[in-house]
CSV table of C-alpha atoms in Angstrom, one decimal:
chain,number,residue,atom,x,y,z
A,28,UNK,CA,8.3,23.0,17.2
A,29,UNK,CA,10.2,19.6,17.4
A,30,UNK,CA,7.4,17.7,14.7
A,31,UNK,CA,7.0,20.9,12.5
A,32,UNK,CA,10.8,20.4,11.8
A,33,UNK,CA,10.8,16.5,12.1
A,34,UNK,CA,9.2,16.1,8.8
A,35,UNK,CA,11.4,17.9,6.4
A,36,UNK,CA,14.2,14.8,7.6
A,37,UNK,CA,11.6,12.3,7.2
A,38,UNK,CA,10.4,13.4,3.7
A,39,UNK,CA,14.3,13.7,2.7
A,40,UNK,CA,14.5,9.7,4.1
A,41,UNK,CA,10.9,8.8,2.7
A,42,UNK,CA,11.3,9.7,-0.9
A,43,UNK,CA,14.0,7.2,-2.3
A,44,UNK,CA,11.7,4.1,-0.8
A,45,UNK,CA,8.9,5.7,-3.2
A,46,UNK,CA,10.8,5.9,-6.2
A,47,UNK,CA,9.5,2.1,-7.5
A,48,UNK,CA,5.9,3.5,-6.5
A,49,UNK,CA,6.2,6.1,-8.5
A,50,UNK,CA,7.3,4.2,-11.8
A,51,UNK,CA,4.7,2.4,-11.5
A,52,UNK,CA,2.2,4.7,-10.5
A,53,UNK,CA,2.9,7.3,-13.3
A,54,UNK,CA,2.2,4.6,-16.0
A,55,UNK,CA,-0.9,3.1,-14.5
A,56,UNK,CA,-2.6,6.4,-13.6
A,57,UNK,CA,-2.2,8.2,-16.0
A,58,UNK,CA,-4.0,4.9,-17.9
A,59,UNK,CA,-6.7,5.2,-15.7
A,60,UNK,CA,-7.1,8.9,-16.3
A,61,UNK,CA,-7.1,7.7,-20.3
A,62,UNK,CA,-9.7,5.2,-19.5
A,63,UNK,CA,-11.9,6.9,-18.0
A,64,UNK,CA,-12.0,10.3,-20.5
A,65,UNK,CA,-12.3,7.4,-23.2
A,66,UNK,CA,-15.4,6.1,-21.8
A,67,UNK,CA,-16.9,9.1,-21.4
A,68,UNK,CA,-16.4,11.3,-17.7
A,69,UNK,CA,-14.6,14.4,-17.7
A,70,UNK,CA,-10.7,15.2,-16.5
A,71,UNK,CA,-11.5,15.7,-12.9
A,72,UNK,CA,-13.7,12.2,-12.2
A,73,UNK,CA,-10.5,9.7,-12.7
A,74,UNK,CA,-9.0,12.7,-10.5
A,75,UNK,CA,-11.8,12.9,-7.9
A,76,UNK,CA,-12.5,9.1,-7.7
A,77,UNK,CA,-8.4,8.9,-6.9
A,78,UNK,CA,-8.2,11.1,-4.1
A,79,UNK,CA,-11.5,9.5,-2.5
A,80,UNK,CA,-11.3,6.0,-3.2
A,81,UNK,CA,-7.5,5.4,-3.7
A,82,UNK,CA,-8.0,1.8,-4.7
A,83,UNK,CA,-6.5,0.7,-7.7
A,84,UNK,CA,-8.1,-2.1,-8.8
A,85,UNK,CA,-11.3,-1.1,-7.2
A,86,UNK,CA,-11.0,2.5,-9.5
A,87,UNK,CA,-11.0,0.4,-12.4
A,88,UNK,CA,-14.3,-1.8,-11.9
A,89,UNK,CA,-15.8,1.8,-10.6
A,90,UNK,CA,-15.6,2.9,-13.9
A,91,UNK,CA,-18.1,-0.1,-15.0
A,92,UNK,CA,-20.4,0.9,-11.7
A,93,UNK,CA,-21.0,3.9,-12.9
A,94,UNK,CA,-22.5,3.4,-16.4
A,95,UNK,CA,-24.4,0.7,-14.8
A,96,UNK,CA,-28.2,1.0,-12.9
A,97,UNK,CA,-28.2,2.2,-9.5
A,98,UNK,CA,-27.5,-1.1,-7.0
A,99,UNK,CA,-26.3,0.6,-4.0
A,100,UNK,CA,-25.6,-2.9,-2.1
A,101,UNK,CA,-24.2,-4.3,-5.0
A,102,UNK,CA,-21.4,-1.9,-5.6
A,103,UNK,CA,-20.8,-2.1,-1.6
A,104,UNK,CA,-20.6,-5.9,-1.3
A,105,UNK,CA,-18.4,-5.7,-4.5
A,106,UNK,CA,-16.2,-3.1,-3.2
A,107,UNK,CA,-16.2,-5.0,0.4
A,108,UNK,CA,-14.7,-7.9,-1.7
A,109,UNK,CA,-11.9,-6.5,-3.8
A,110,UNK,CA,-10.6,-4.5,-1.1
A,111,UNK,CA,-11.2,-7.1,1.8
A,112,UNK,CA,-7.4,-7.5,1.5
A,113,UNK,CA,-6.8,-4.4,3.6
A,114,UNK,CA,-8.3,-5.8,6.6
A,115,UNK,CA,-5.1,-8.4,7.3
A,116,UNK,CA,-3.1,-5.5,6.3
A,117,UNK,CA,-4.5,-3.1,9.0
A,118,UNK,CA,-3.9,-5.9,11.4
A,119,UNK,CA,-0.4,-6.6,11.1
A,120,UNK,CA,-0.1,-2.7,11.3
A,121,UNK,CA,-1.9,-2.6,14.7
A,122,UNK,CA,1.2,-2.0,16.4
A,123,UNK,CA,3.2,-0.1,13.7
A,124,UNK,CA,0.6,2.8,13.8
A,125,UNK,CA,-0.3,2.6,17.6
A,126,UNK,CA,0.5,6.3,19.3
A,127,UNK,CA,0.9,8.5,16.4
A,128,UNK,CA,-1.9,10.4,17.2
A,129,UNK,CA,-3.4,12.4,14.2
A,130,UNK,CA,-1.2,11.0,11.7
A,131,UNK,CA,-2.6,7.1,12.3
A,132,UNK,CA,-6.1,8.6,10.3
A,133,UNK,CA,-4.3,9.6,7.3
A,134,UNK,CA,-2.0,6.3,8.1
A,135,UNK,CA,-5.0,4.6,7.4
A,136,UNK,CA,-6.5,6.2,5.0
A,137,UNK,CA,-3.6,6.0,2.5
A,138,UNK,CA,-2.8,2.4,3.5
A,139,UNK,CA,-2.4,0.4,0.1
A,140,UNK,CA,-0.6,-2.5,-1.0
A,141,UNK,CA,2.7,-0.3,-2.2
A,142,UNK,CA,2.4,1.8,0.9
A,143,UNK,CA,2.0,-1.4,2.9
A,144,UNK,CA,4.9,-3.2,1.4
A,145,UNK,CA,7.6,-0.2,1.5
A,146,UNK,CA,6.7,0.6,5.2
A,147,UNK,CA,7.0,-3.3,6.3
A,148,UNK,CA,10.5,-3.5,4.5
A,149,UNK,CA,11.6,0.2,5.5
A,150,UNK,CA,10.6,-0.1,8.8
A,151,UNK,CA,13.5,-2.1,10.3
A,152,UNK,CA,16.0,-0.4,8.3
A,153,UNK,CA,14.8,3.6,9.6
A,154,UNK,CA,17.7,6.5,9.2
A,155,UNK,CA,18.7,7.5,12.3
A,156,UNK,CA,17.5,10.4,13.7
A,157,UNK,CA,14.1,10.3,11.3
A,158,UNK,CA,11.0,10.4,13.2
A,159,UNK,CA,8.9,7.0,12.5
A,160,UNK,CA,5.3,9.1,12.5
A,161,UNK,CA,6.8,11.3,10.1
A,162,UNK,CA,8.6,9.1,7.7
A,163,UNK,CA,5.7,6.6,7.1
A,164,UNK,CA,3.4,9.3,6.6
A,165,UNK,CA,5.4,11.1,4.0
A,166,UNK,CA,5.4,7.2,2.2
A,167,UNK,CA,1.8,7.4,2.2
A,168,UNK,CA,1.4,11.0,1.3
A,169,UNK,CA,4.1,10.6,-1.5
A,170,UNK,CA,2.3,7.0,-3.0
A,171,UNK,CA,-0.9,8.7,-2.4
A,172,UNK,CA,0.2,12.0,-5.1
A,173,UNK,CA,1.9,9.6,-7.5
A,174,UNK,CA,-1.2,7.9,-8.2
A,175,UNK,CA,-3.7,10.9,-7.7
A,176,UNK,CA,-2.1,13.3,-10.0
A,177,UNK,CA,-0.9,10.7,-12.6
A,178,UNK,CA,-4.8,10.3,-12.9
A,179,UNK,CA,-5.6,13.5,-13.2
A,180,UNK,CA,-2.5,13.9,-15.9
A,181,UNK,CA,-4.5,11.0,-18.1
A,182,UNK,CA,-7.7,12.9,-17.6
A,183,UNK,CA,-6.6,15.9,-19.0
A,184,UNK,CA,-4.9,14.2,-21.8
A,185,UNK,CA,-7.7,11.8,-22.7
A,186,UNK,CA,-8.8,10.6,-26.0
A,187,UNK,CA,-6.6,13.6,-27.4
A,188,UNK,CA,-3.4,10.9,-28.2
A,189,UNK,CA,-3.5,7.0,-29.5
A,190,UNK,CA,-2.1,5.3,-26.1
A,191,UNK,CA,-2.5,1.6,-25.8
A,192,UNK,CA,-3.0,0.0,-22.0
A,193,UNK,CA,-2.8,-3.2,-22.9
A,194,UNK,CA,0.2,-4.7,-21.1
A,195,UNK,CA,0.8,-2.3,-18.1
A,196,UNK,CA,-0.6,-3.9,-15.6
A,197,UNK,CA,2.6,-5.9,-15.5
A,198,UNK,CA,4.6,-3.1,-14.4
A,199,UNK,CA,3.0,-3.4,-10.9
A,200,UNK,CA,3.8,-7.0,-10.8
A,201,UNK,CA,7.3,-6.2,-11.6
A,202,UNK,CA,7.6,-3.9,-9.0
A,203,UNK,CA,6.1,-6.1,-6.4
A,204,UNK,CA,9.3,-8.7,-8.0
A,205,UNK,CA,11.5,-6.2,-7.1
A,206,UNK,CA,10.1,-5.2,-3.9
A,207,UNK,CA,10.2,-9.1,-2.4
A,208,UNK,CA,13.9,-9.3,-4.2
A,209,UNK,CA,15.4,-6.3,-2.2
A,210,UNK,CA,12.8,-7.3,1.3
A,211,UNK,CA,15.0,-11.1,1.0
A,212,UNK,CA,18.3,-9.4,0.1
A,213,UNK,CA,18.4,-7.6,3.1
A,214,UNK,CA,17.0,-10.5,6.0
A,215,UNK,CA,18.3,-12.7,7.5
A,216,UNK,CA,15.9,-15.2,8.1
A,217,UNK,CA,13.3,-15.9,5.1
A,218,UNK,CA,10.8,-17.4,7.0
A,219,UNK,CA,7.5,-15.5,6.8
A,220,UNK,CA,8.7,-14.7,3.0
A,221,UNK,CA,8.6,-18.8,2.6
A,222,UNK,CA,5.4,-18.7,4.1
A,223,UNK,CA,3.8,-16.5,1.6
A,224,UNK,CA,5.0,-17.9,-1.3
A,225,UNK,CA,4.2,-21.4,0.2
A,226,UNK,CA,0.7,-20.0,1.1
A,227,UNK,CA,0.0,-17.7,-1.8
A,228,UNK,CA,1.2,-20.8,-4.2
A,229,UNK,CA,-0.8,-23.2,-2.3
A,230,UNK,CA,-4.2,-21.3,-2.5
A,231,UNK,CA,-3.4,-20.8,-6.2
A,232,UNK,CA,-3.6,-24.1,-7.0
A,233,UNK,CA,-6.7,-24.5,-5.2
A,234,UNK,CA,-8.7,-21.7,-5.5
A,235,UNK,CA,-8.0,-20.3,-9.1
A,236,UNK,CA,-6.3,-17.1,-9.6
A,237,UNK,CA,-9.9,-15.1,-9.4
A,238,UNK,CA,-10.5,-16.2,-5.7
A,239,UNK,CA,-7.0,-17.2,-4.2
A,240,UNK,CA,-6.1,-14.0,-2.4
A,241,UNK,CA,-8.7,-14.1,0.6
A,242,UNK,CA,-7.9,-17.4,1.4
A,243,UNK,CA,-4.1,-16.9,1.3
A,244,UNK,CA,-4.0,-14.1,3.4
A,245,UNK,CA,-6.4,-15.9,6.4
A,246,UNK,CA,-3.3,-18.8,5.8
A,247,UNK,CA,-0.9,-16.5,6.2
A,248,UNK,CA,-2.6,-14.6,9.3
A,249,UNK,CA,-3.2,-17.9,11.0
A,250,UNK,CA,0.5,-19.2,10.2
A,251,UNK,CA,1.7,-15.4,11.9
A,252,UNK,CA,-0.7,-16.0,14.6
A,253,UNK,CA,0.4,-19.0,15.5
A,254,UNK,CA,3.9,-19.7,15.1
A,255,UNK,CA,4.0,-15.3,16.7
A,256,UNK,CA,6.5,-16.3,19.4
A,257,UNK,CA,9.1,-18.1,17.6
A,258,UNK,CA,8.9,-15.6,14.2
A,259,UNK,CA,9.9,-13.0,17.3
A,260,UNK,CA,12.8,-14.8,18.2
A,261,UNK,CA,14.6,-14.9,14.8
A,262,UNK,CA,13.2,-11.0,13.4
A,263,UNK,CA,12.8,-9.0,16.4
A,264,UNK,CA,15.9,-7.9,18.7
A,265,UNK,CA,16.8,-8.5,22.0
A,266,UNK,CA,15.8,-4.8,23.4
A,267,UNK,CA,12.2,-4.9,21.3
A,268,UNK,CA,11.7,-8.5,23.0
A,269,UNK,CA,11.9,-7.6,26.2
A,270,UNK,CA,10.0,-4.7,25.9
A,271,UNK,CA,7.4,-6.5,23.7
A,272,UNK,CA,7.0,-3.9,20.5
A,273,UNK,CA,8.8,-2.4,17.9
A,274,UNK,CA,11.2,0.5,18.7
A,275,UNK,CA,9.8,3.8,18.3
């Protein structure tokens, strides 16, 4: 009975970390949903492809898979690529997610770069009282929805309005800006955001903004790896320290 009535708090403290998620969300879902009615597929496949993918970027080259030839290992060595991103995100989440029992599948599931930054700068800063399970699954259910139905929104409306994309993919960058702003306003210590500009910038330069993002994040793995023990001095306290993880 406890968790039945633990999630109503945890939605309560979930939804105003969502809030930039769903800004951005509303605007480039529902141009998604546009996109693909344009090109041809009916209301419920930007719809469908959102609730079974949920990969933004990925959504968007899908769109081009299908009105190509059947090339089964194509389209998975493509989608391996673009999304490869996820797999430093589910490690640095080891931990987080370790001993929720059924809610780490649909943890996982919805992991995506929003949910993955509002949990990582929410998590430190949890209402008291709010069940941890509970309130990062409401952030992943709630960014999950935004996205979903805003595609389904654009499906249904279609072709039937003039609406111009060209422009808003900058309102996920912006929201990332703010994210990172409000994440360095409230720490401390900037050391691992240093590191990923200083890695992220550095990759840049080297690799070209079509292939810098796998490289930057095995820098900034290796860097995390590495230097683990100090970084736990200066952002973990005392209490989660000695007991060696986070504070459930």
């Amino acid at each position: 009975m406890r968790q039945q009535h633990a999630c109503w708090p945890a939605l309560r403290a979930a939804f105003p970390y969502t809030t930039p998620i769903l800004a951005g969300f509303v605007f480039l879902g529902f141009a998604y949903g546009v996109y693909m009615n344009v090109m041809g597929f009916p209301f419920y496949y930007p719809f469908l492809l959102a609730l079974v993918i949920f990969g933004g970027s990925l959504e968007f080259v899908a769109v081009s898979m299908l009105l190509s030839p059947f090339a089964p290992l194509a389209t998975f060595l493509l989608a391996l690529l673009i999304q490869a991103r996820h797999l430093f995100y589910g490690l640095s989440l080891f931990d987080t997610y370790r001993g929720l029992g059924w809610k780490r599948f649909f943890l996982i599931y919805g992991l995506c770069d929003e949910t993955f930054s509002i949990i990582f700068s929410a998590k430190r800063r949890l209402p008291e009282g709010v069940d941890r399970g509970w309130f990062m699954l409401w952030i992943t259910w709630l960014d999950e929805a935004y996205w979903v139905f805003s595609a389904l929104l654009g499906g249904l409306v279609g072709g039937a309005l003039p609406f111009d994309t060209a422009g808003l993919g900058f309102v996920m960058t912006a929201m990332f800006v703010v994210i990172f702003i409000e994440q360095w306003l409230n720490e401390c210590y900037h050391a691992t955001a240093v590191l990923g500009l200083v890695a992220a910038g550095s990759c840049l330069a080297v690799f070209g903004a079509q292939s810098f993002m796998i490289p930057a994040m095995l820098v900034i793995l290796s860097a995390l790896l590495l230097g683990r023990r100090p970084l736990e001095r200066y952002y973990l306290p005392e209490s989660d320290q000695a007991g060696g993880r986070e504070t459930r």
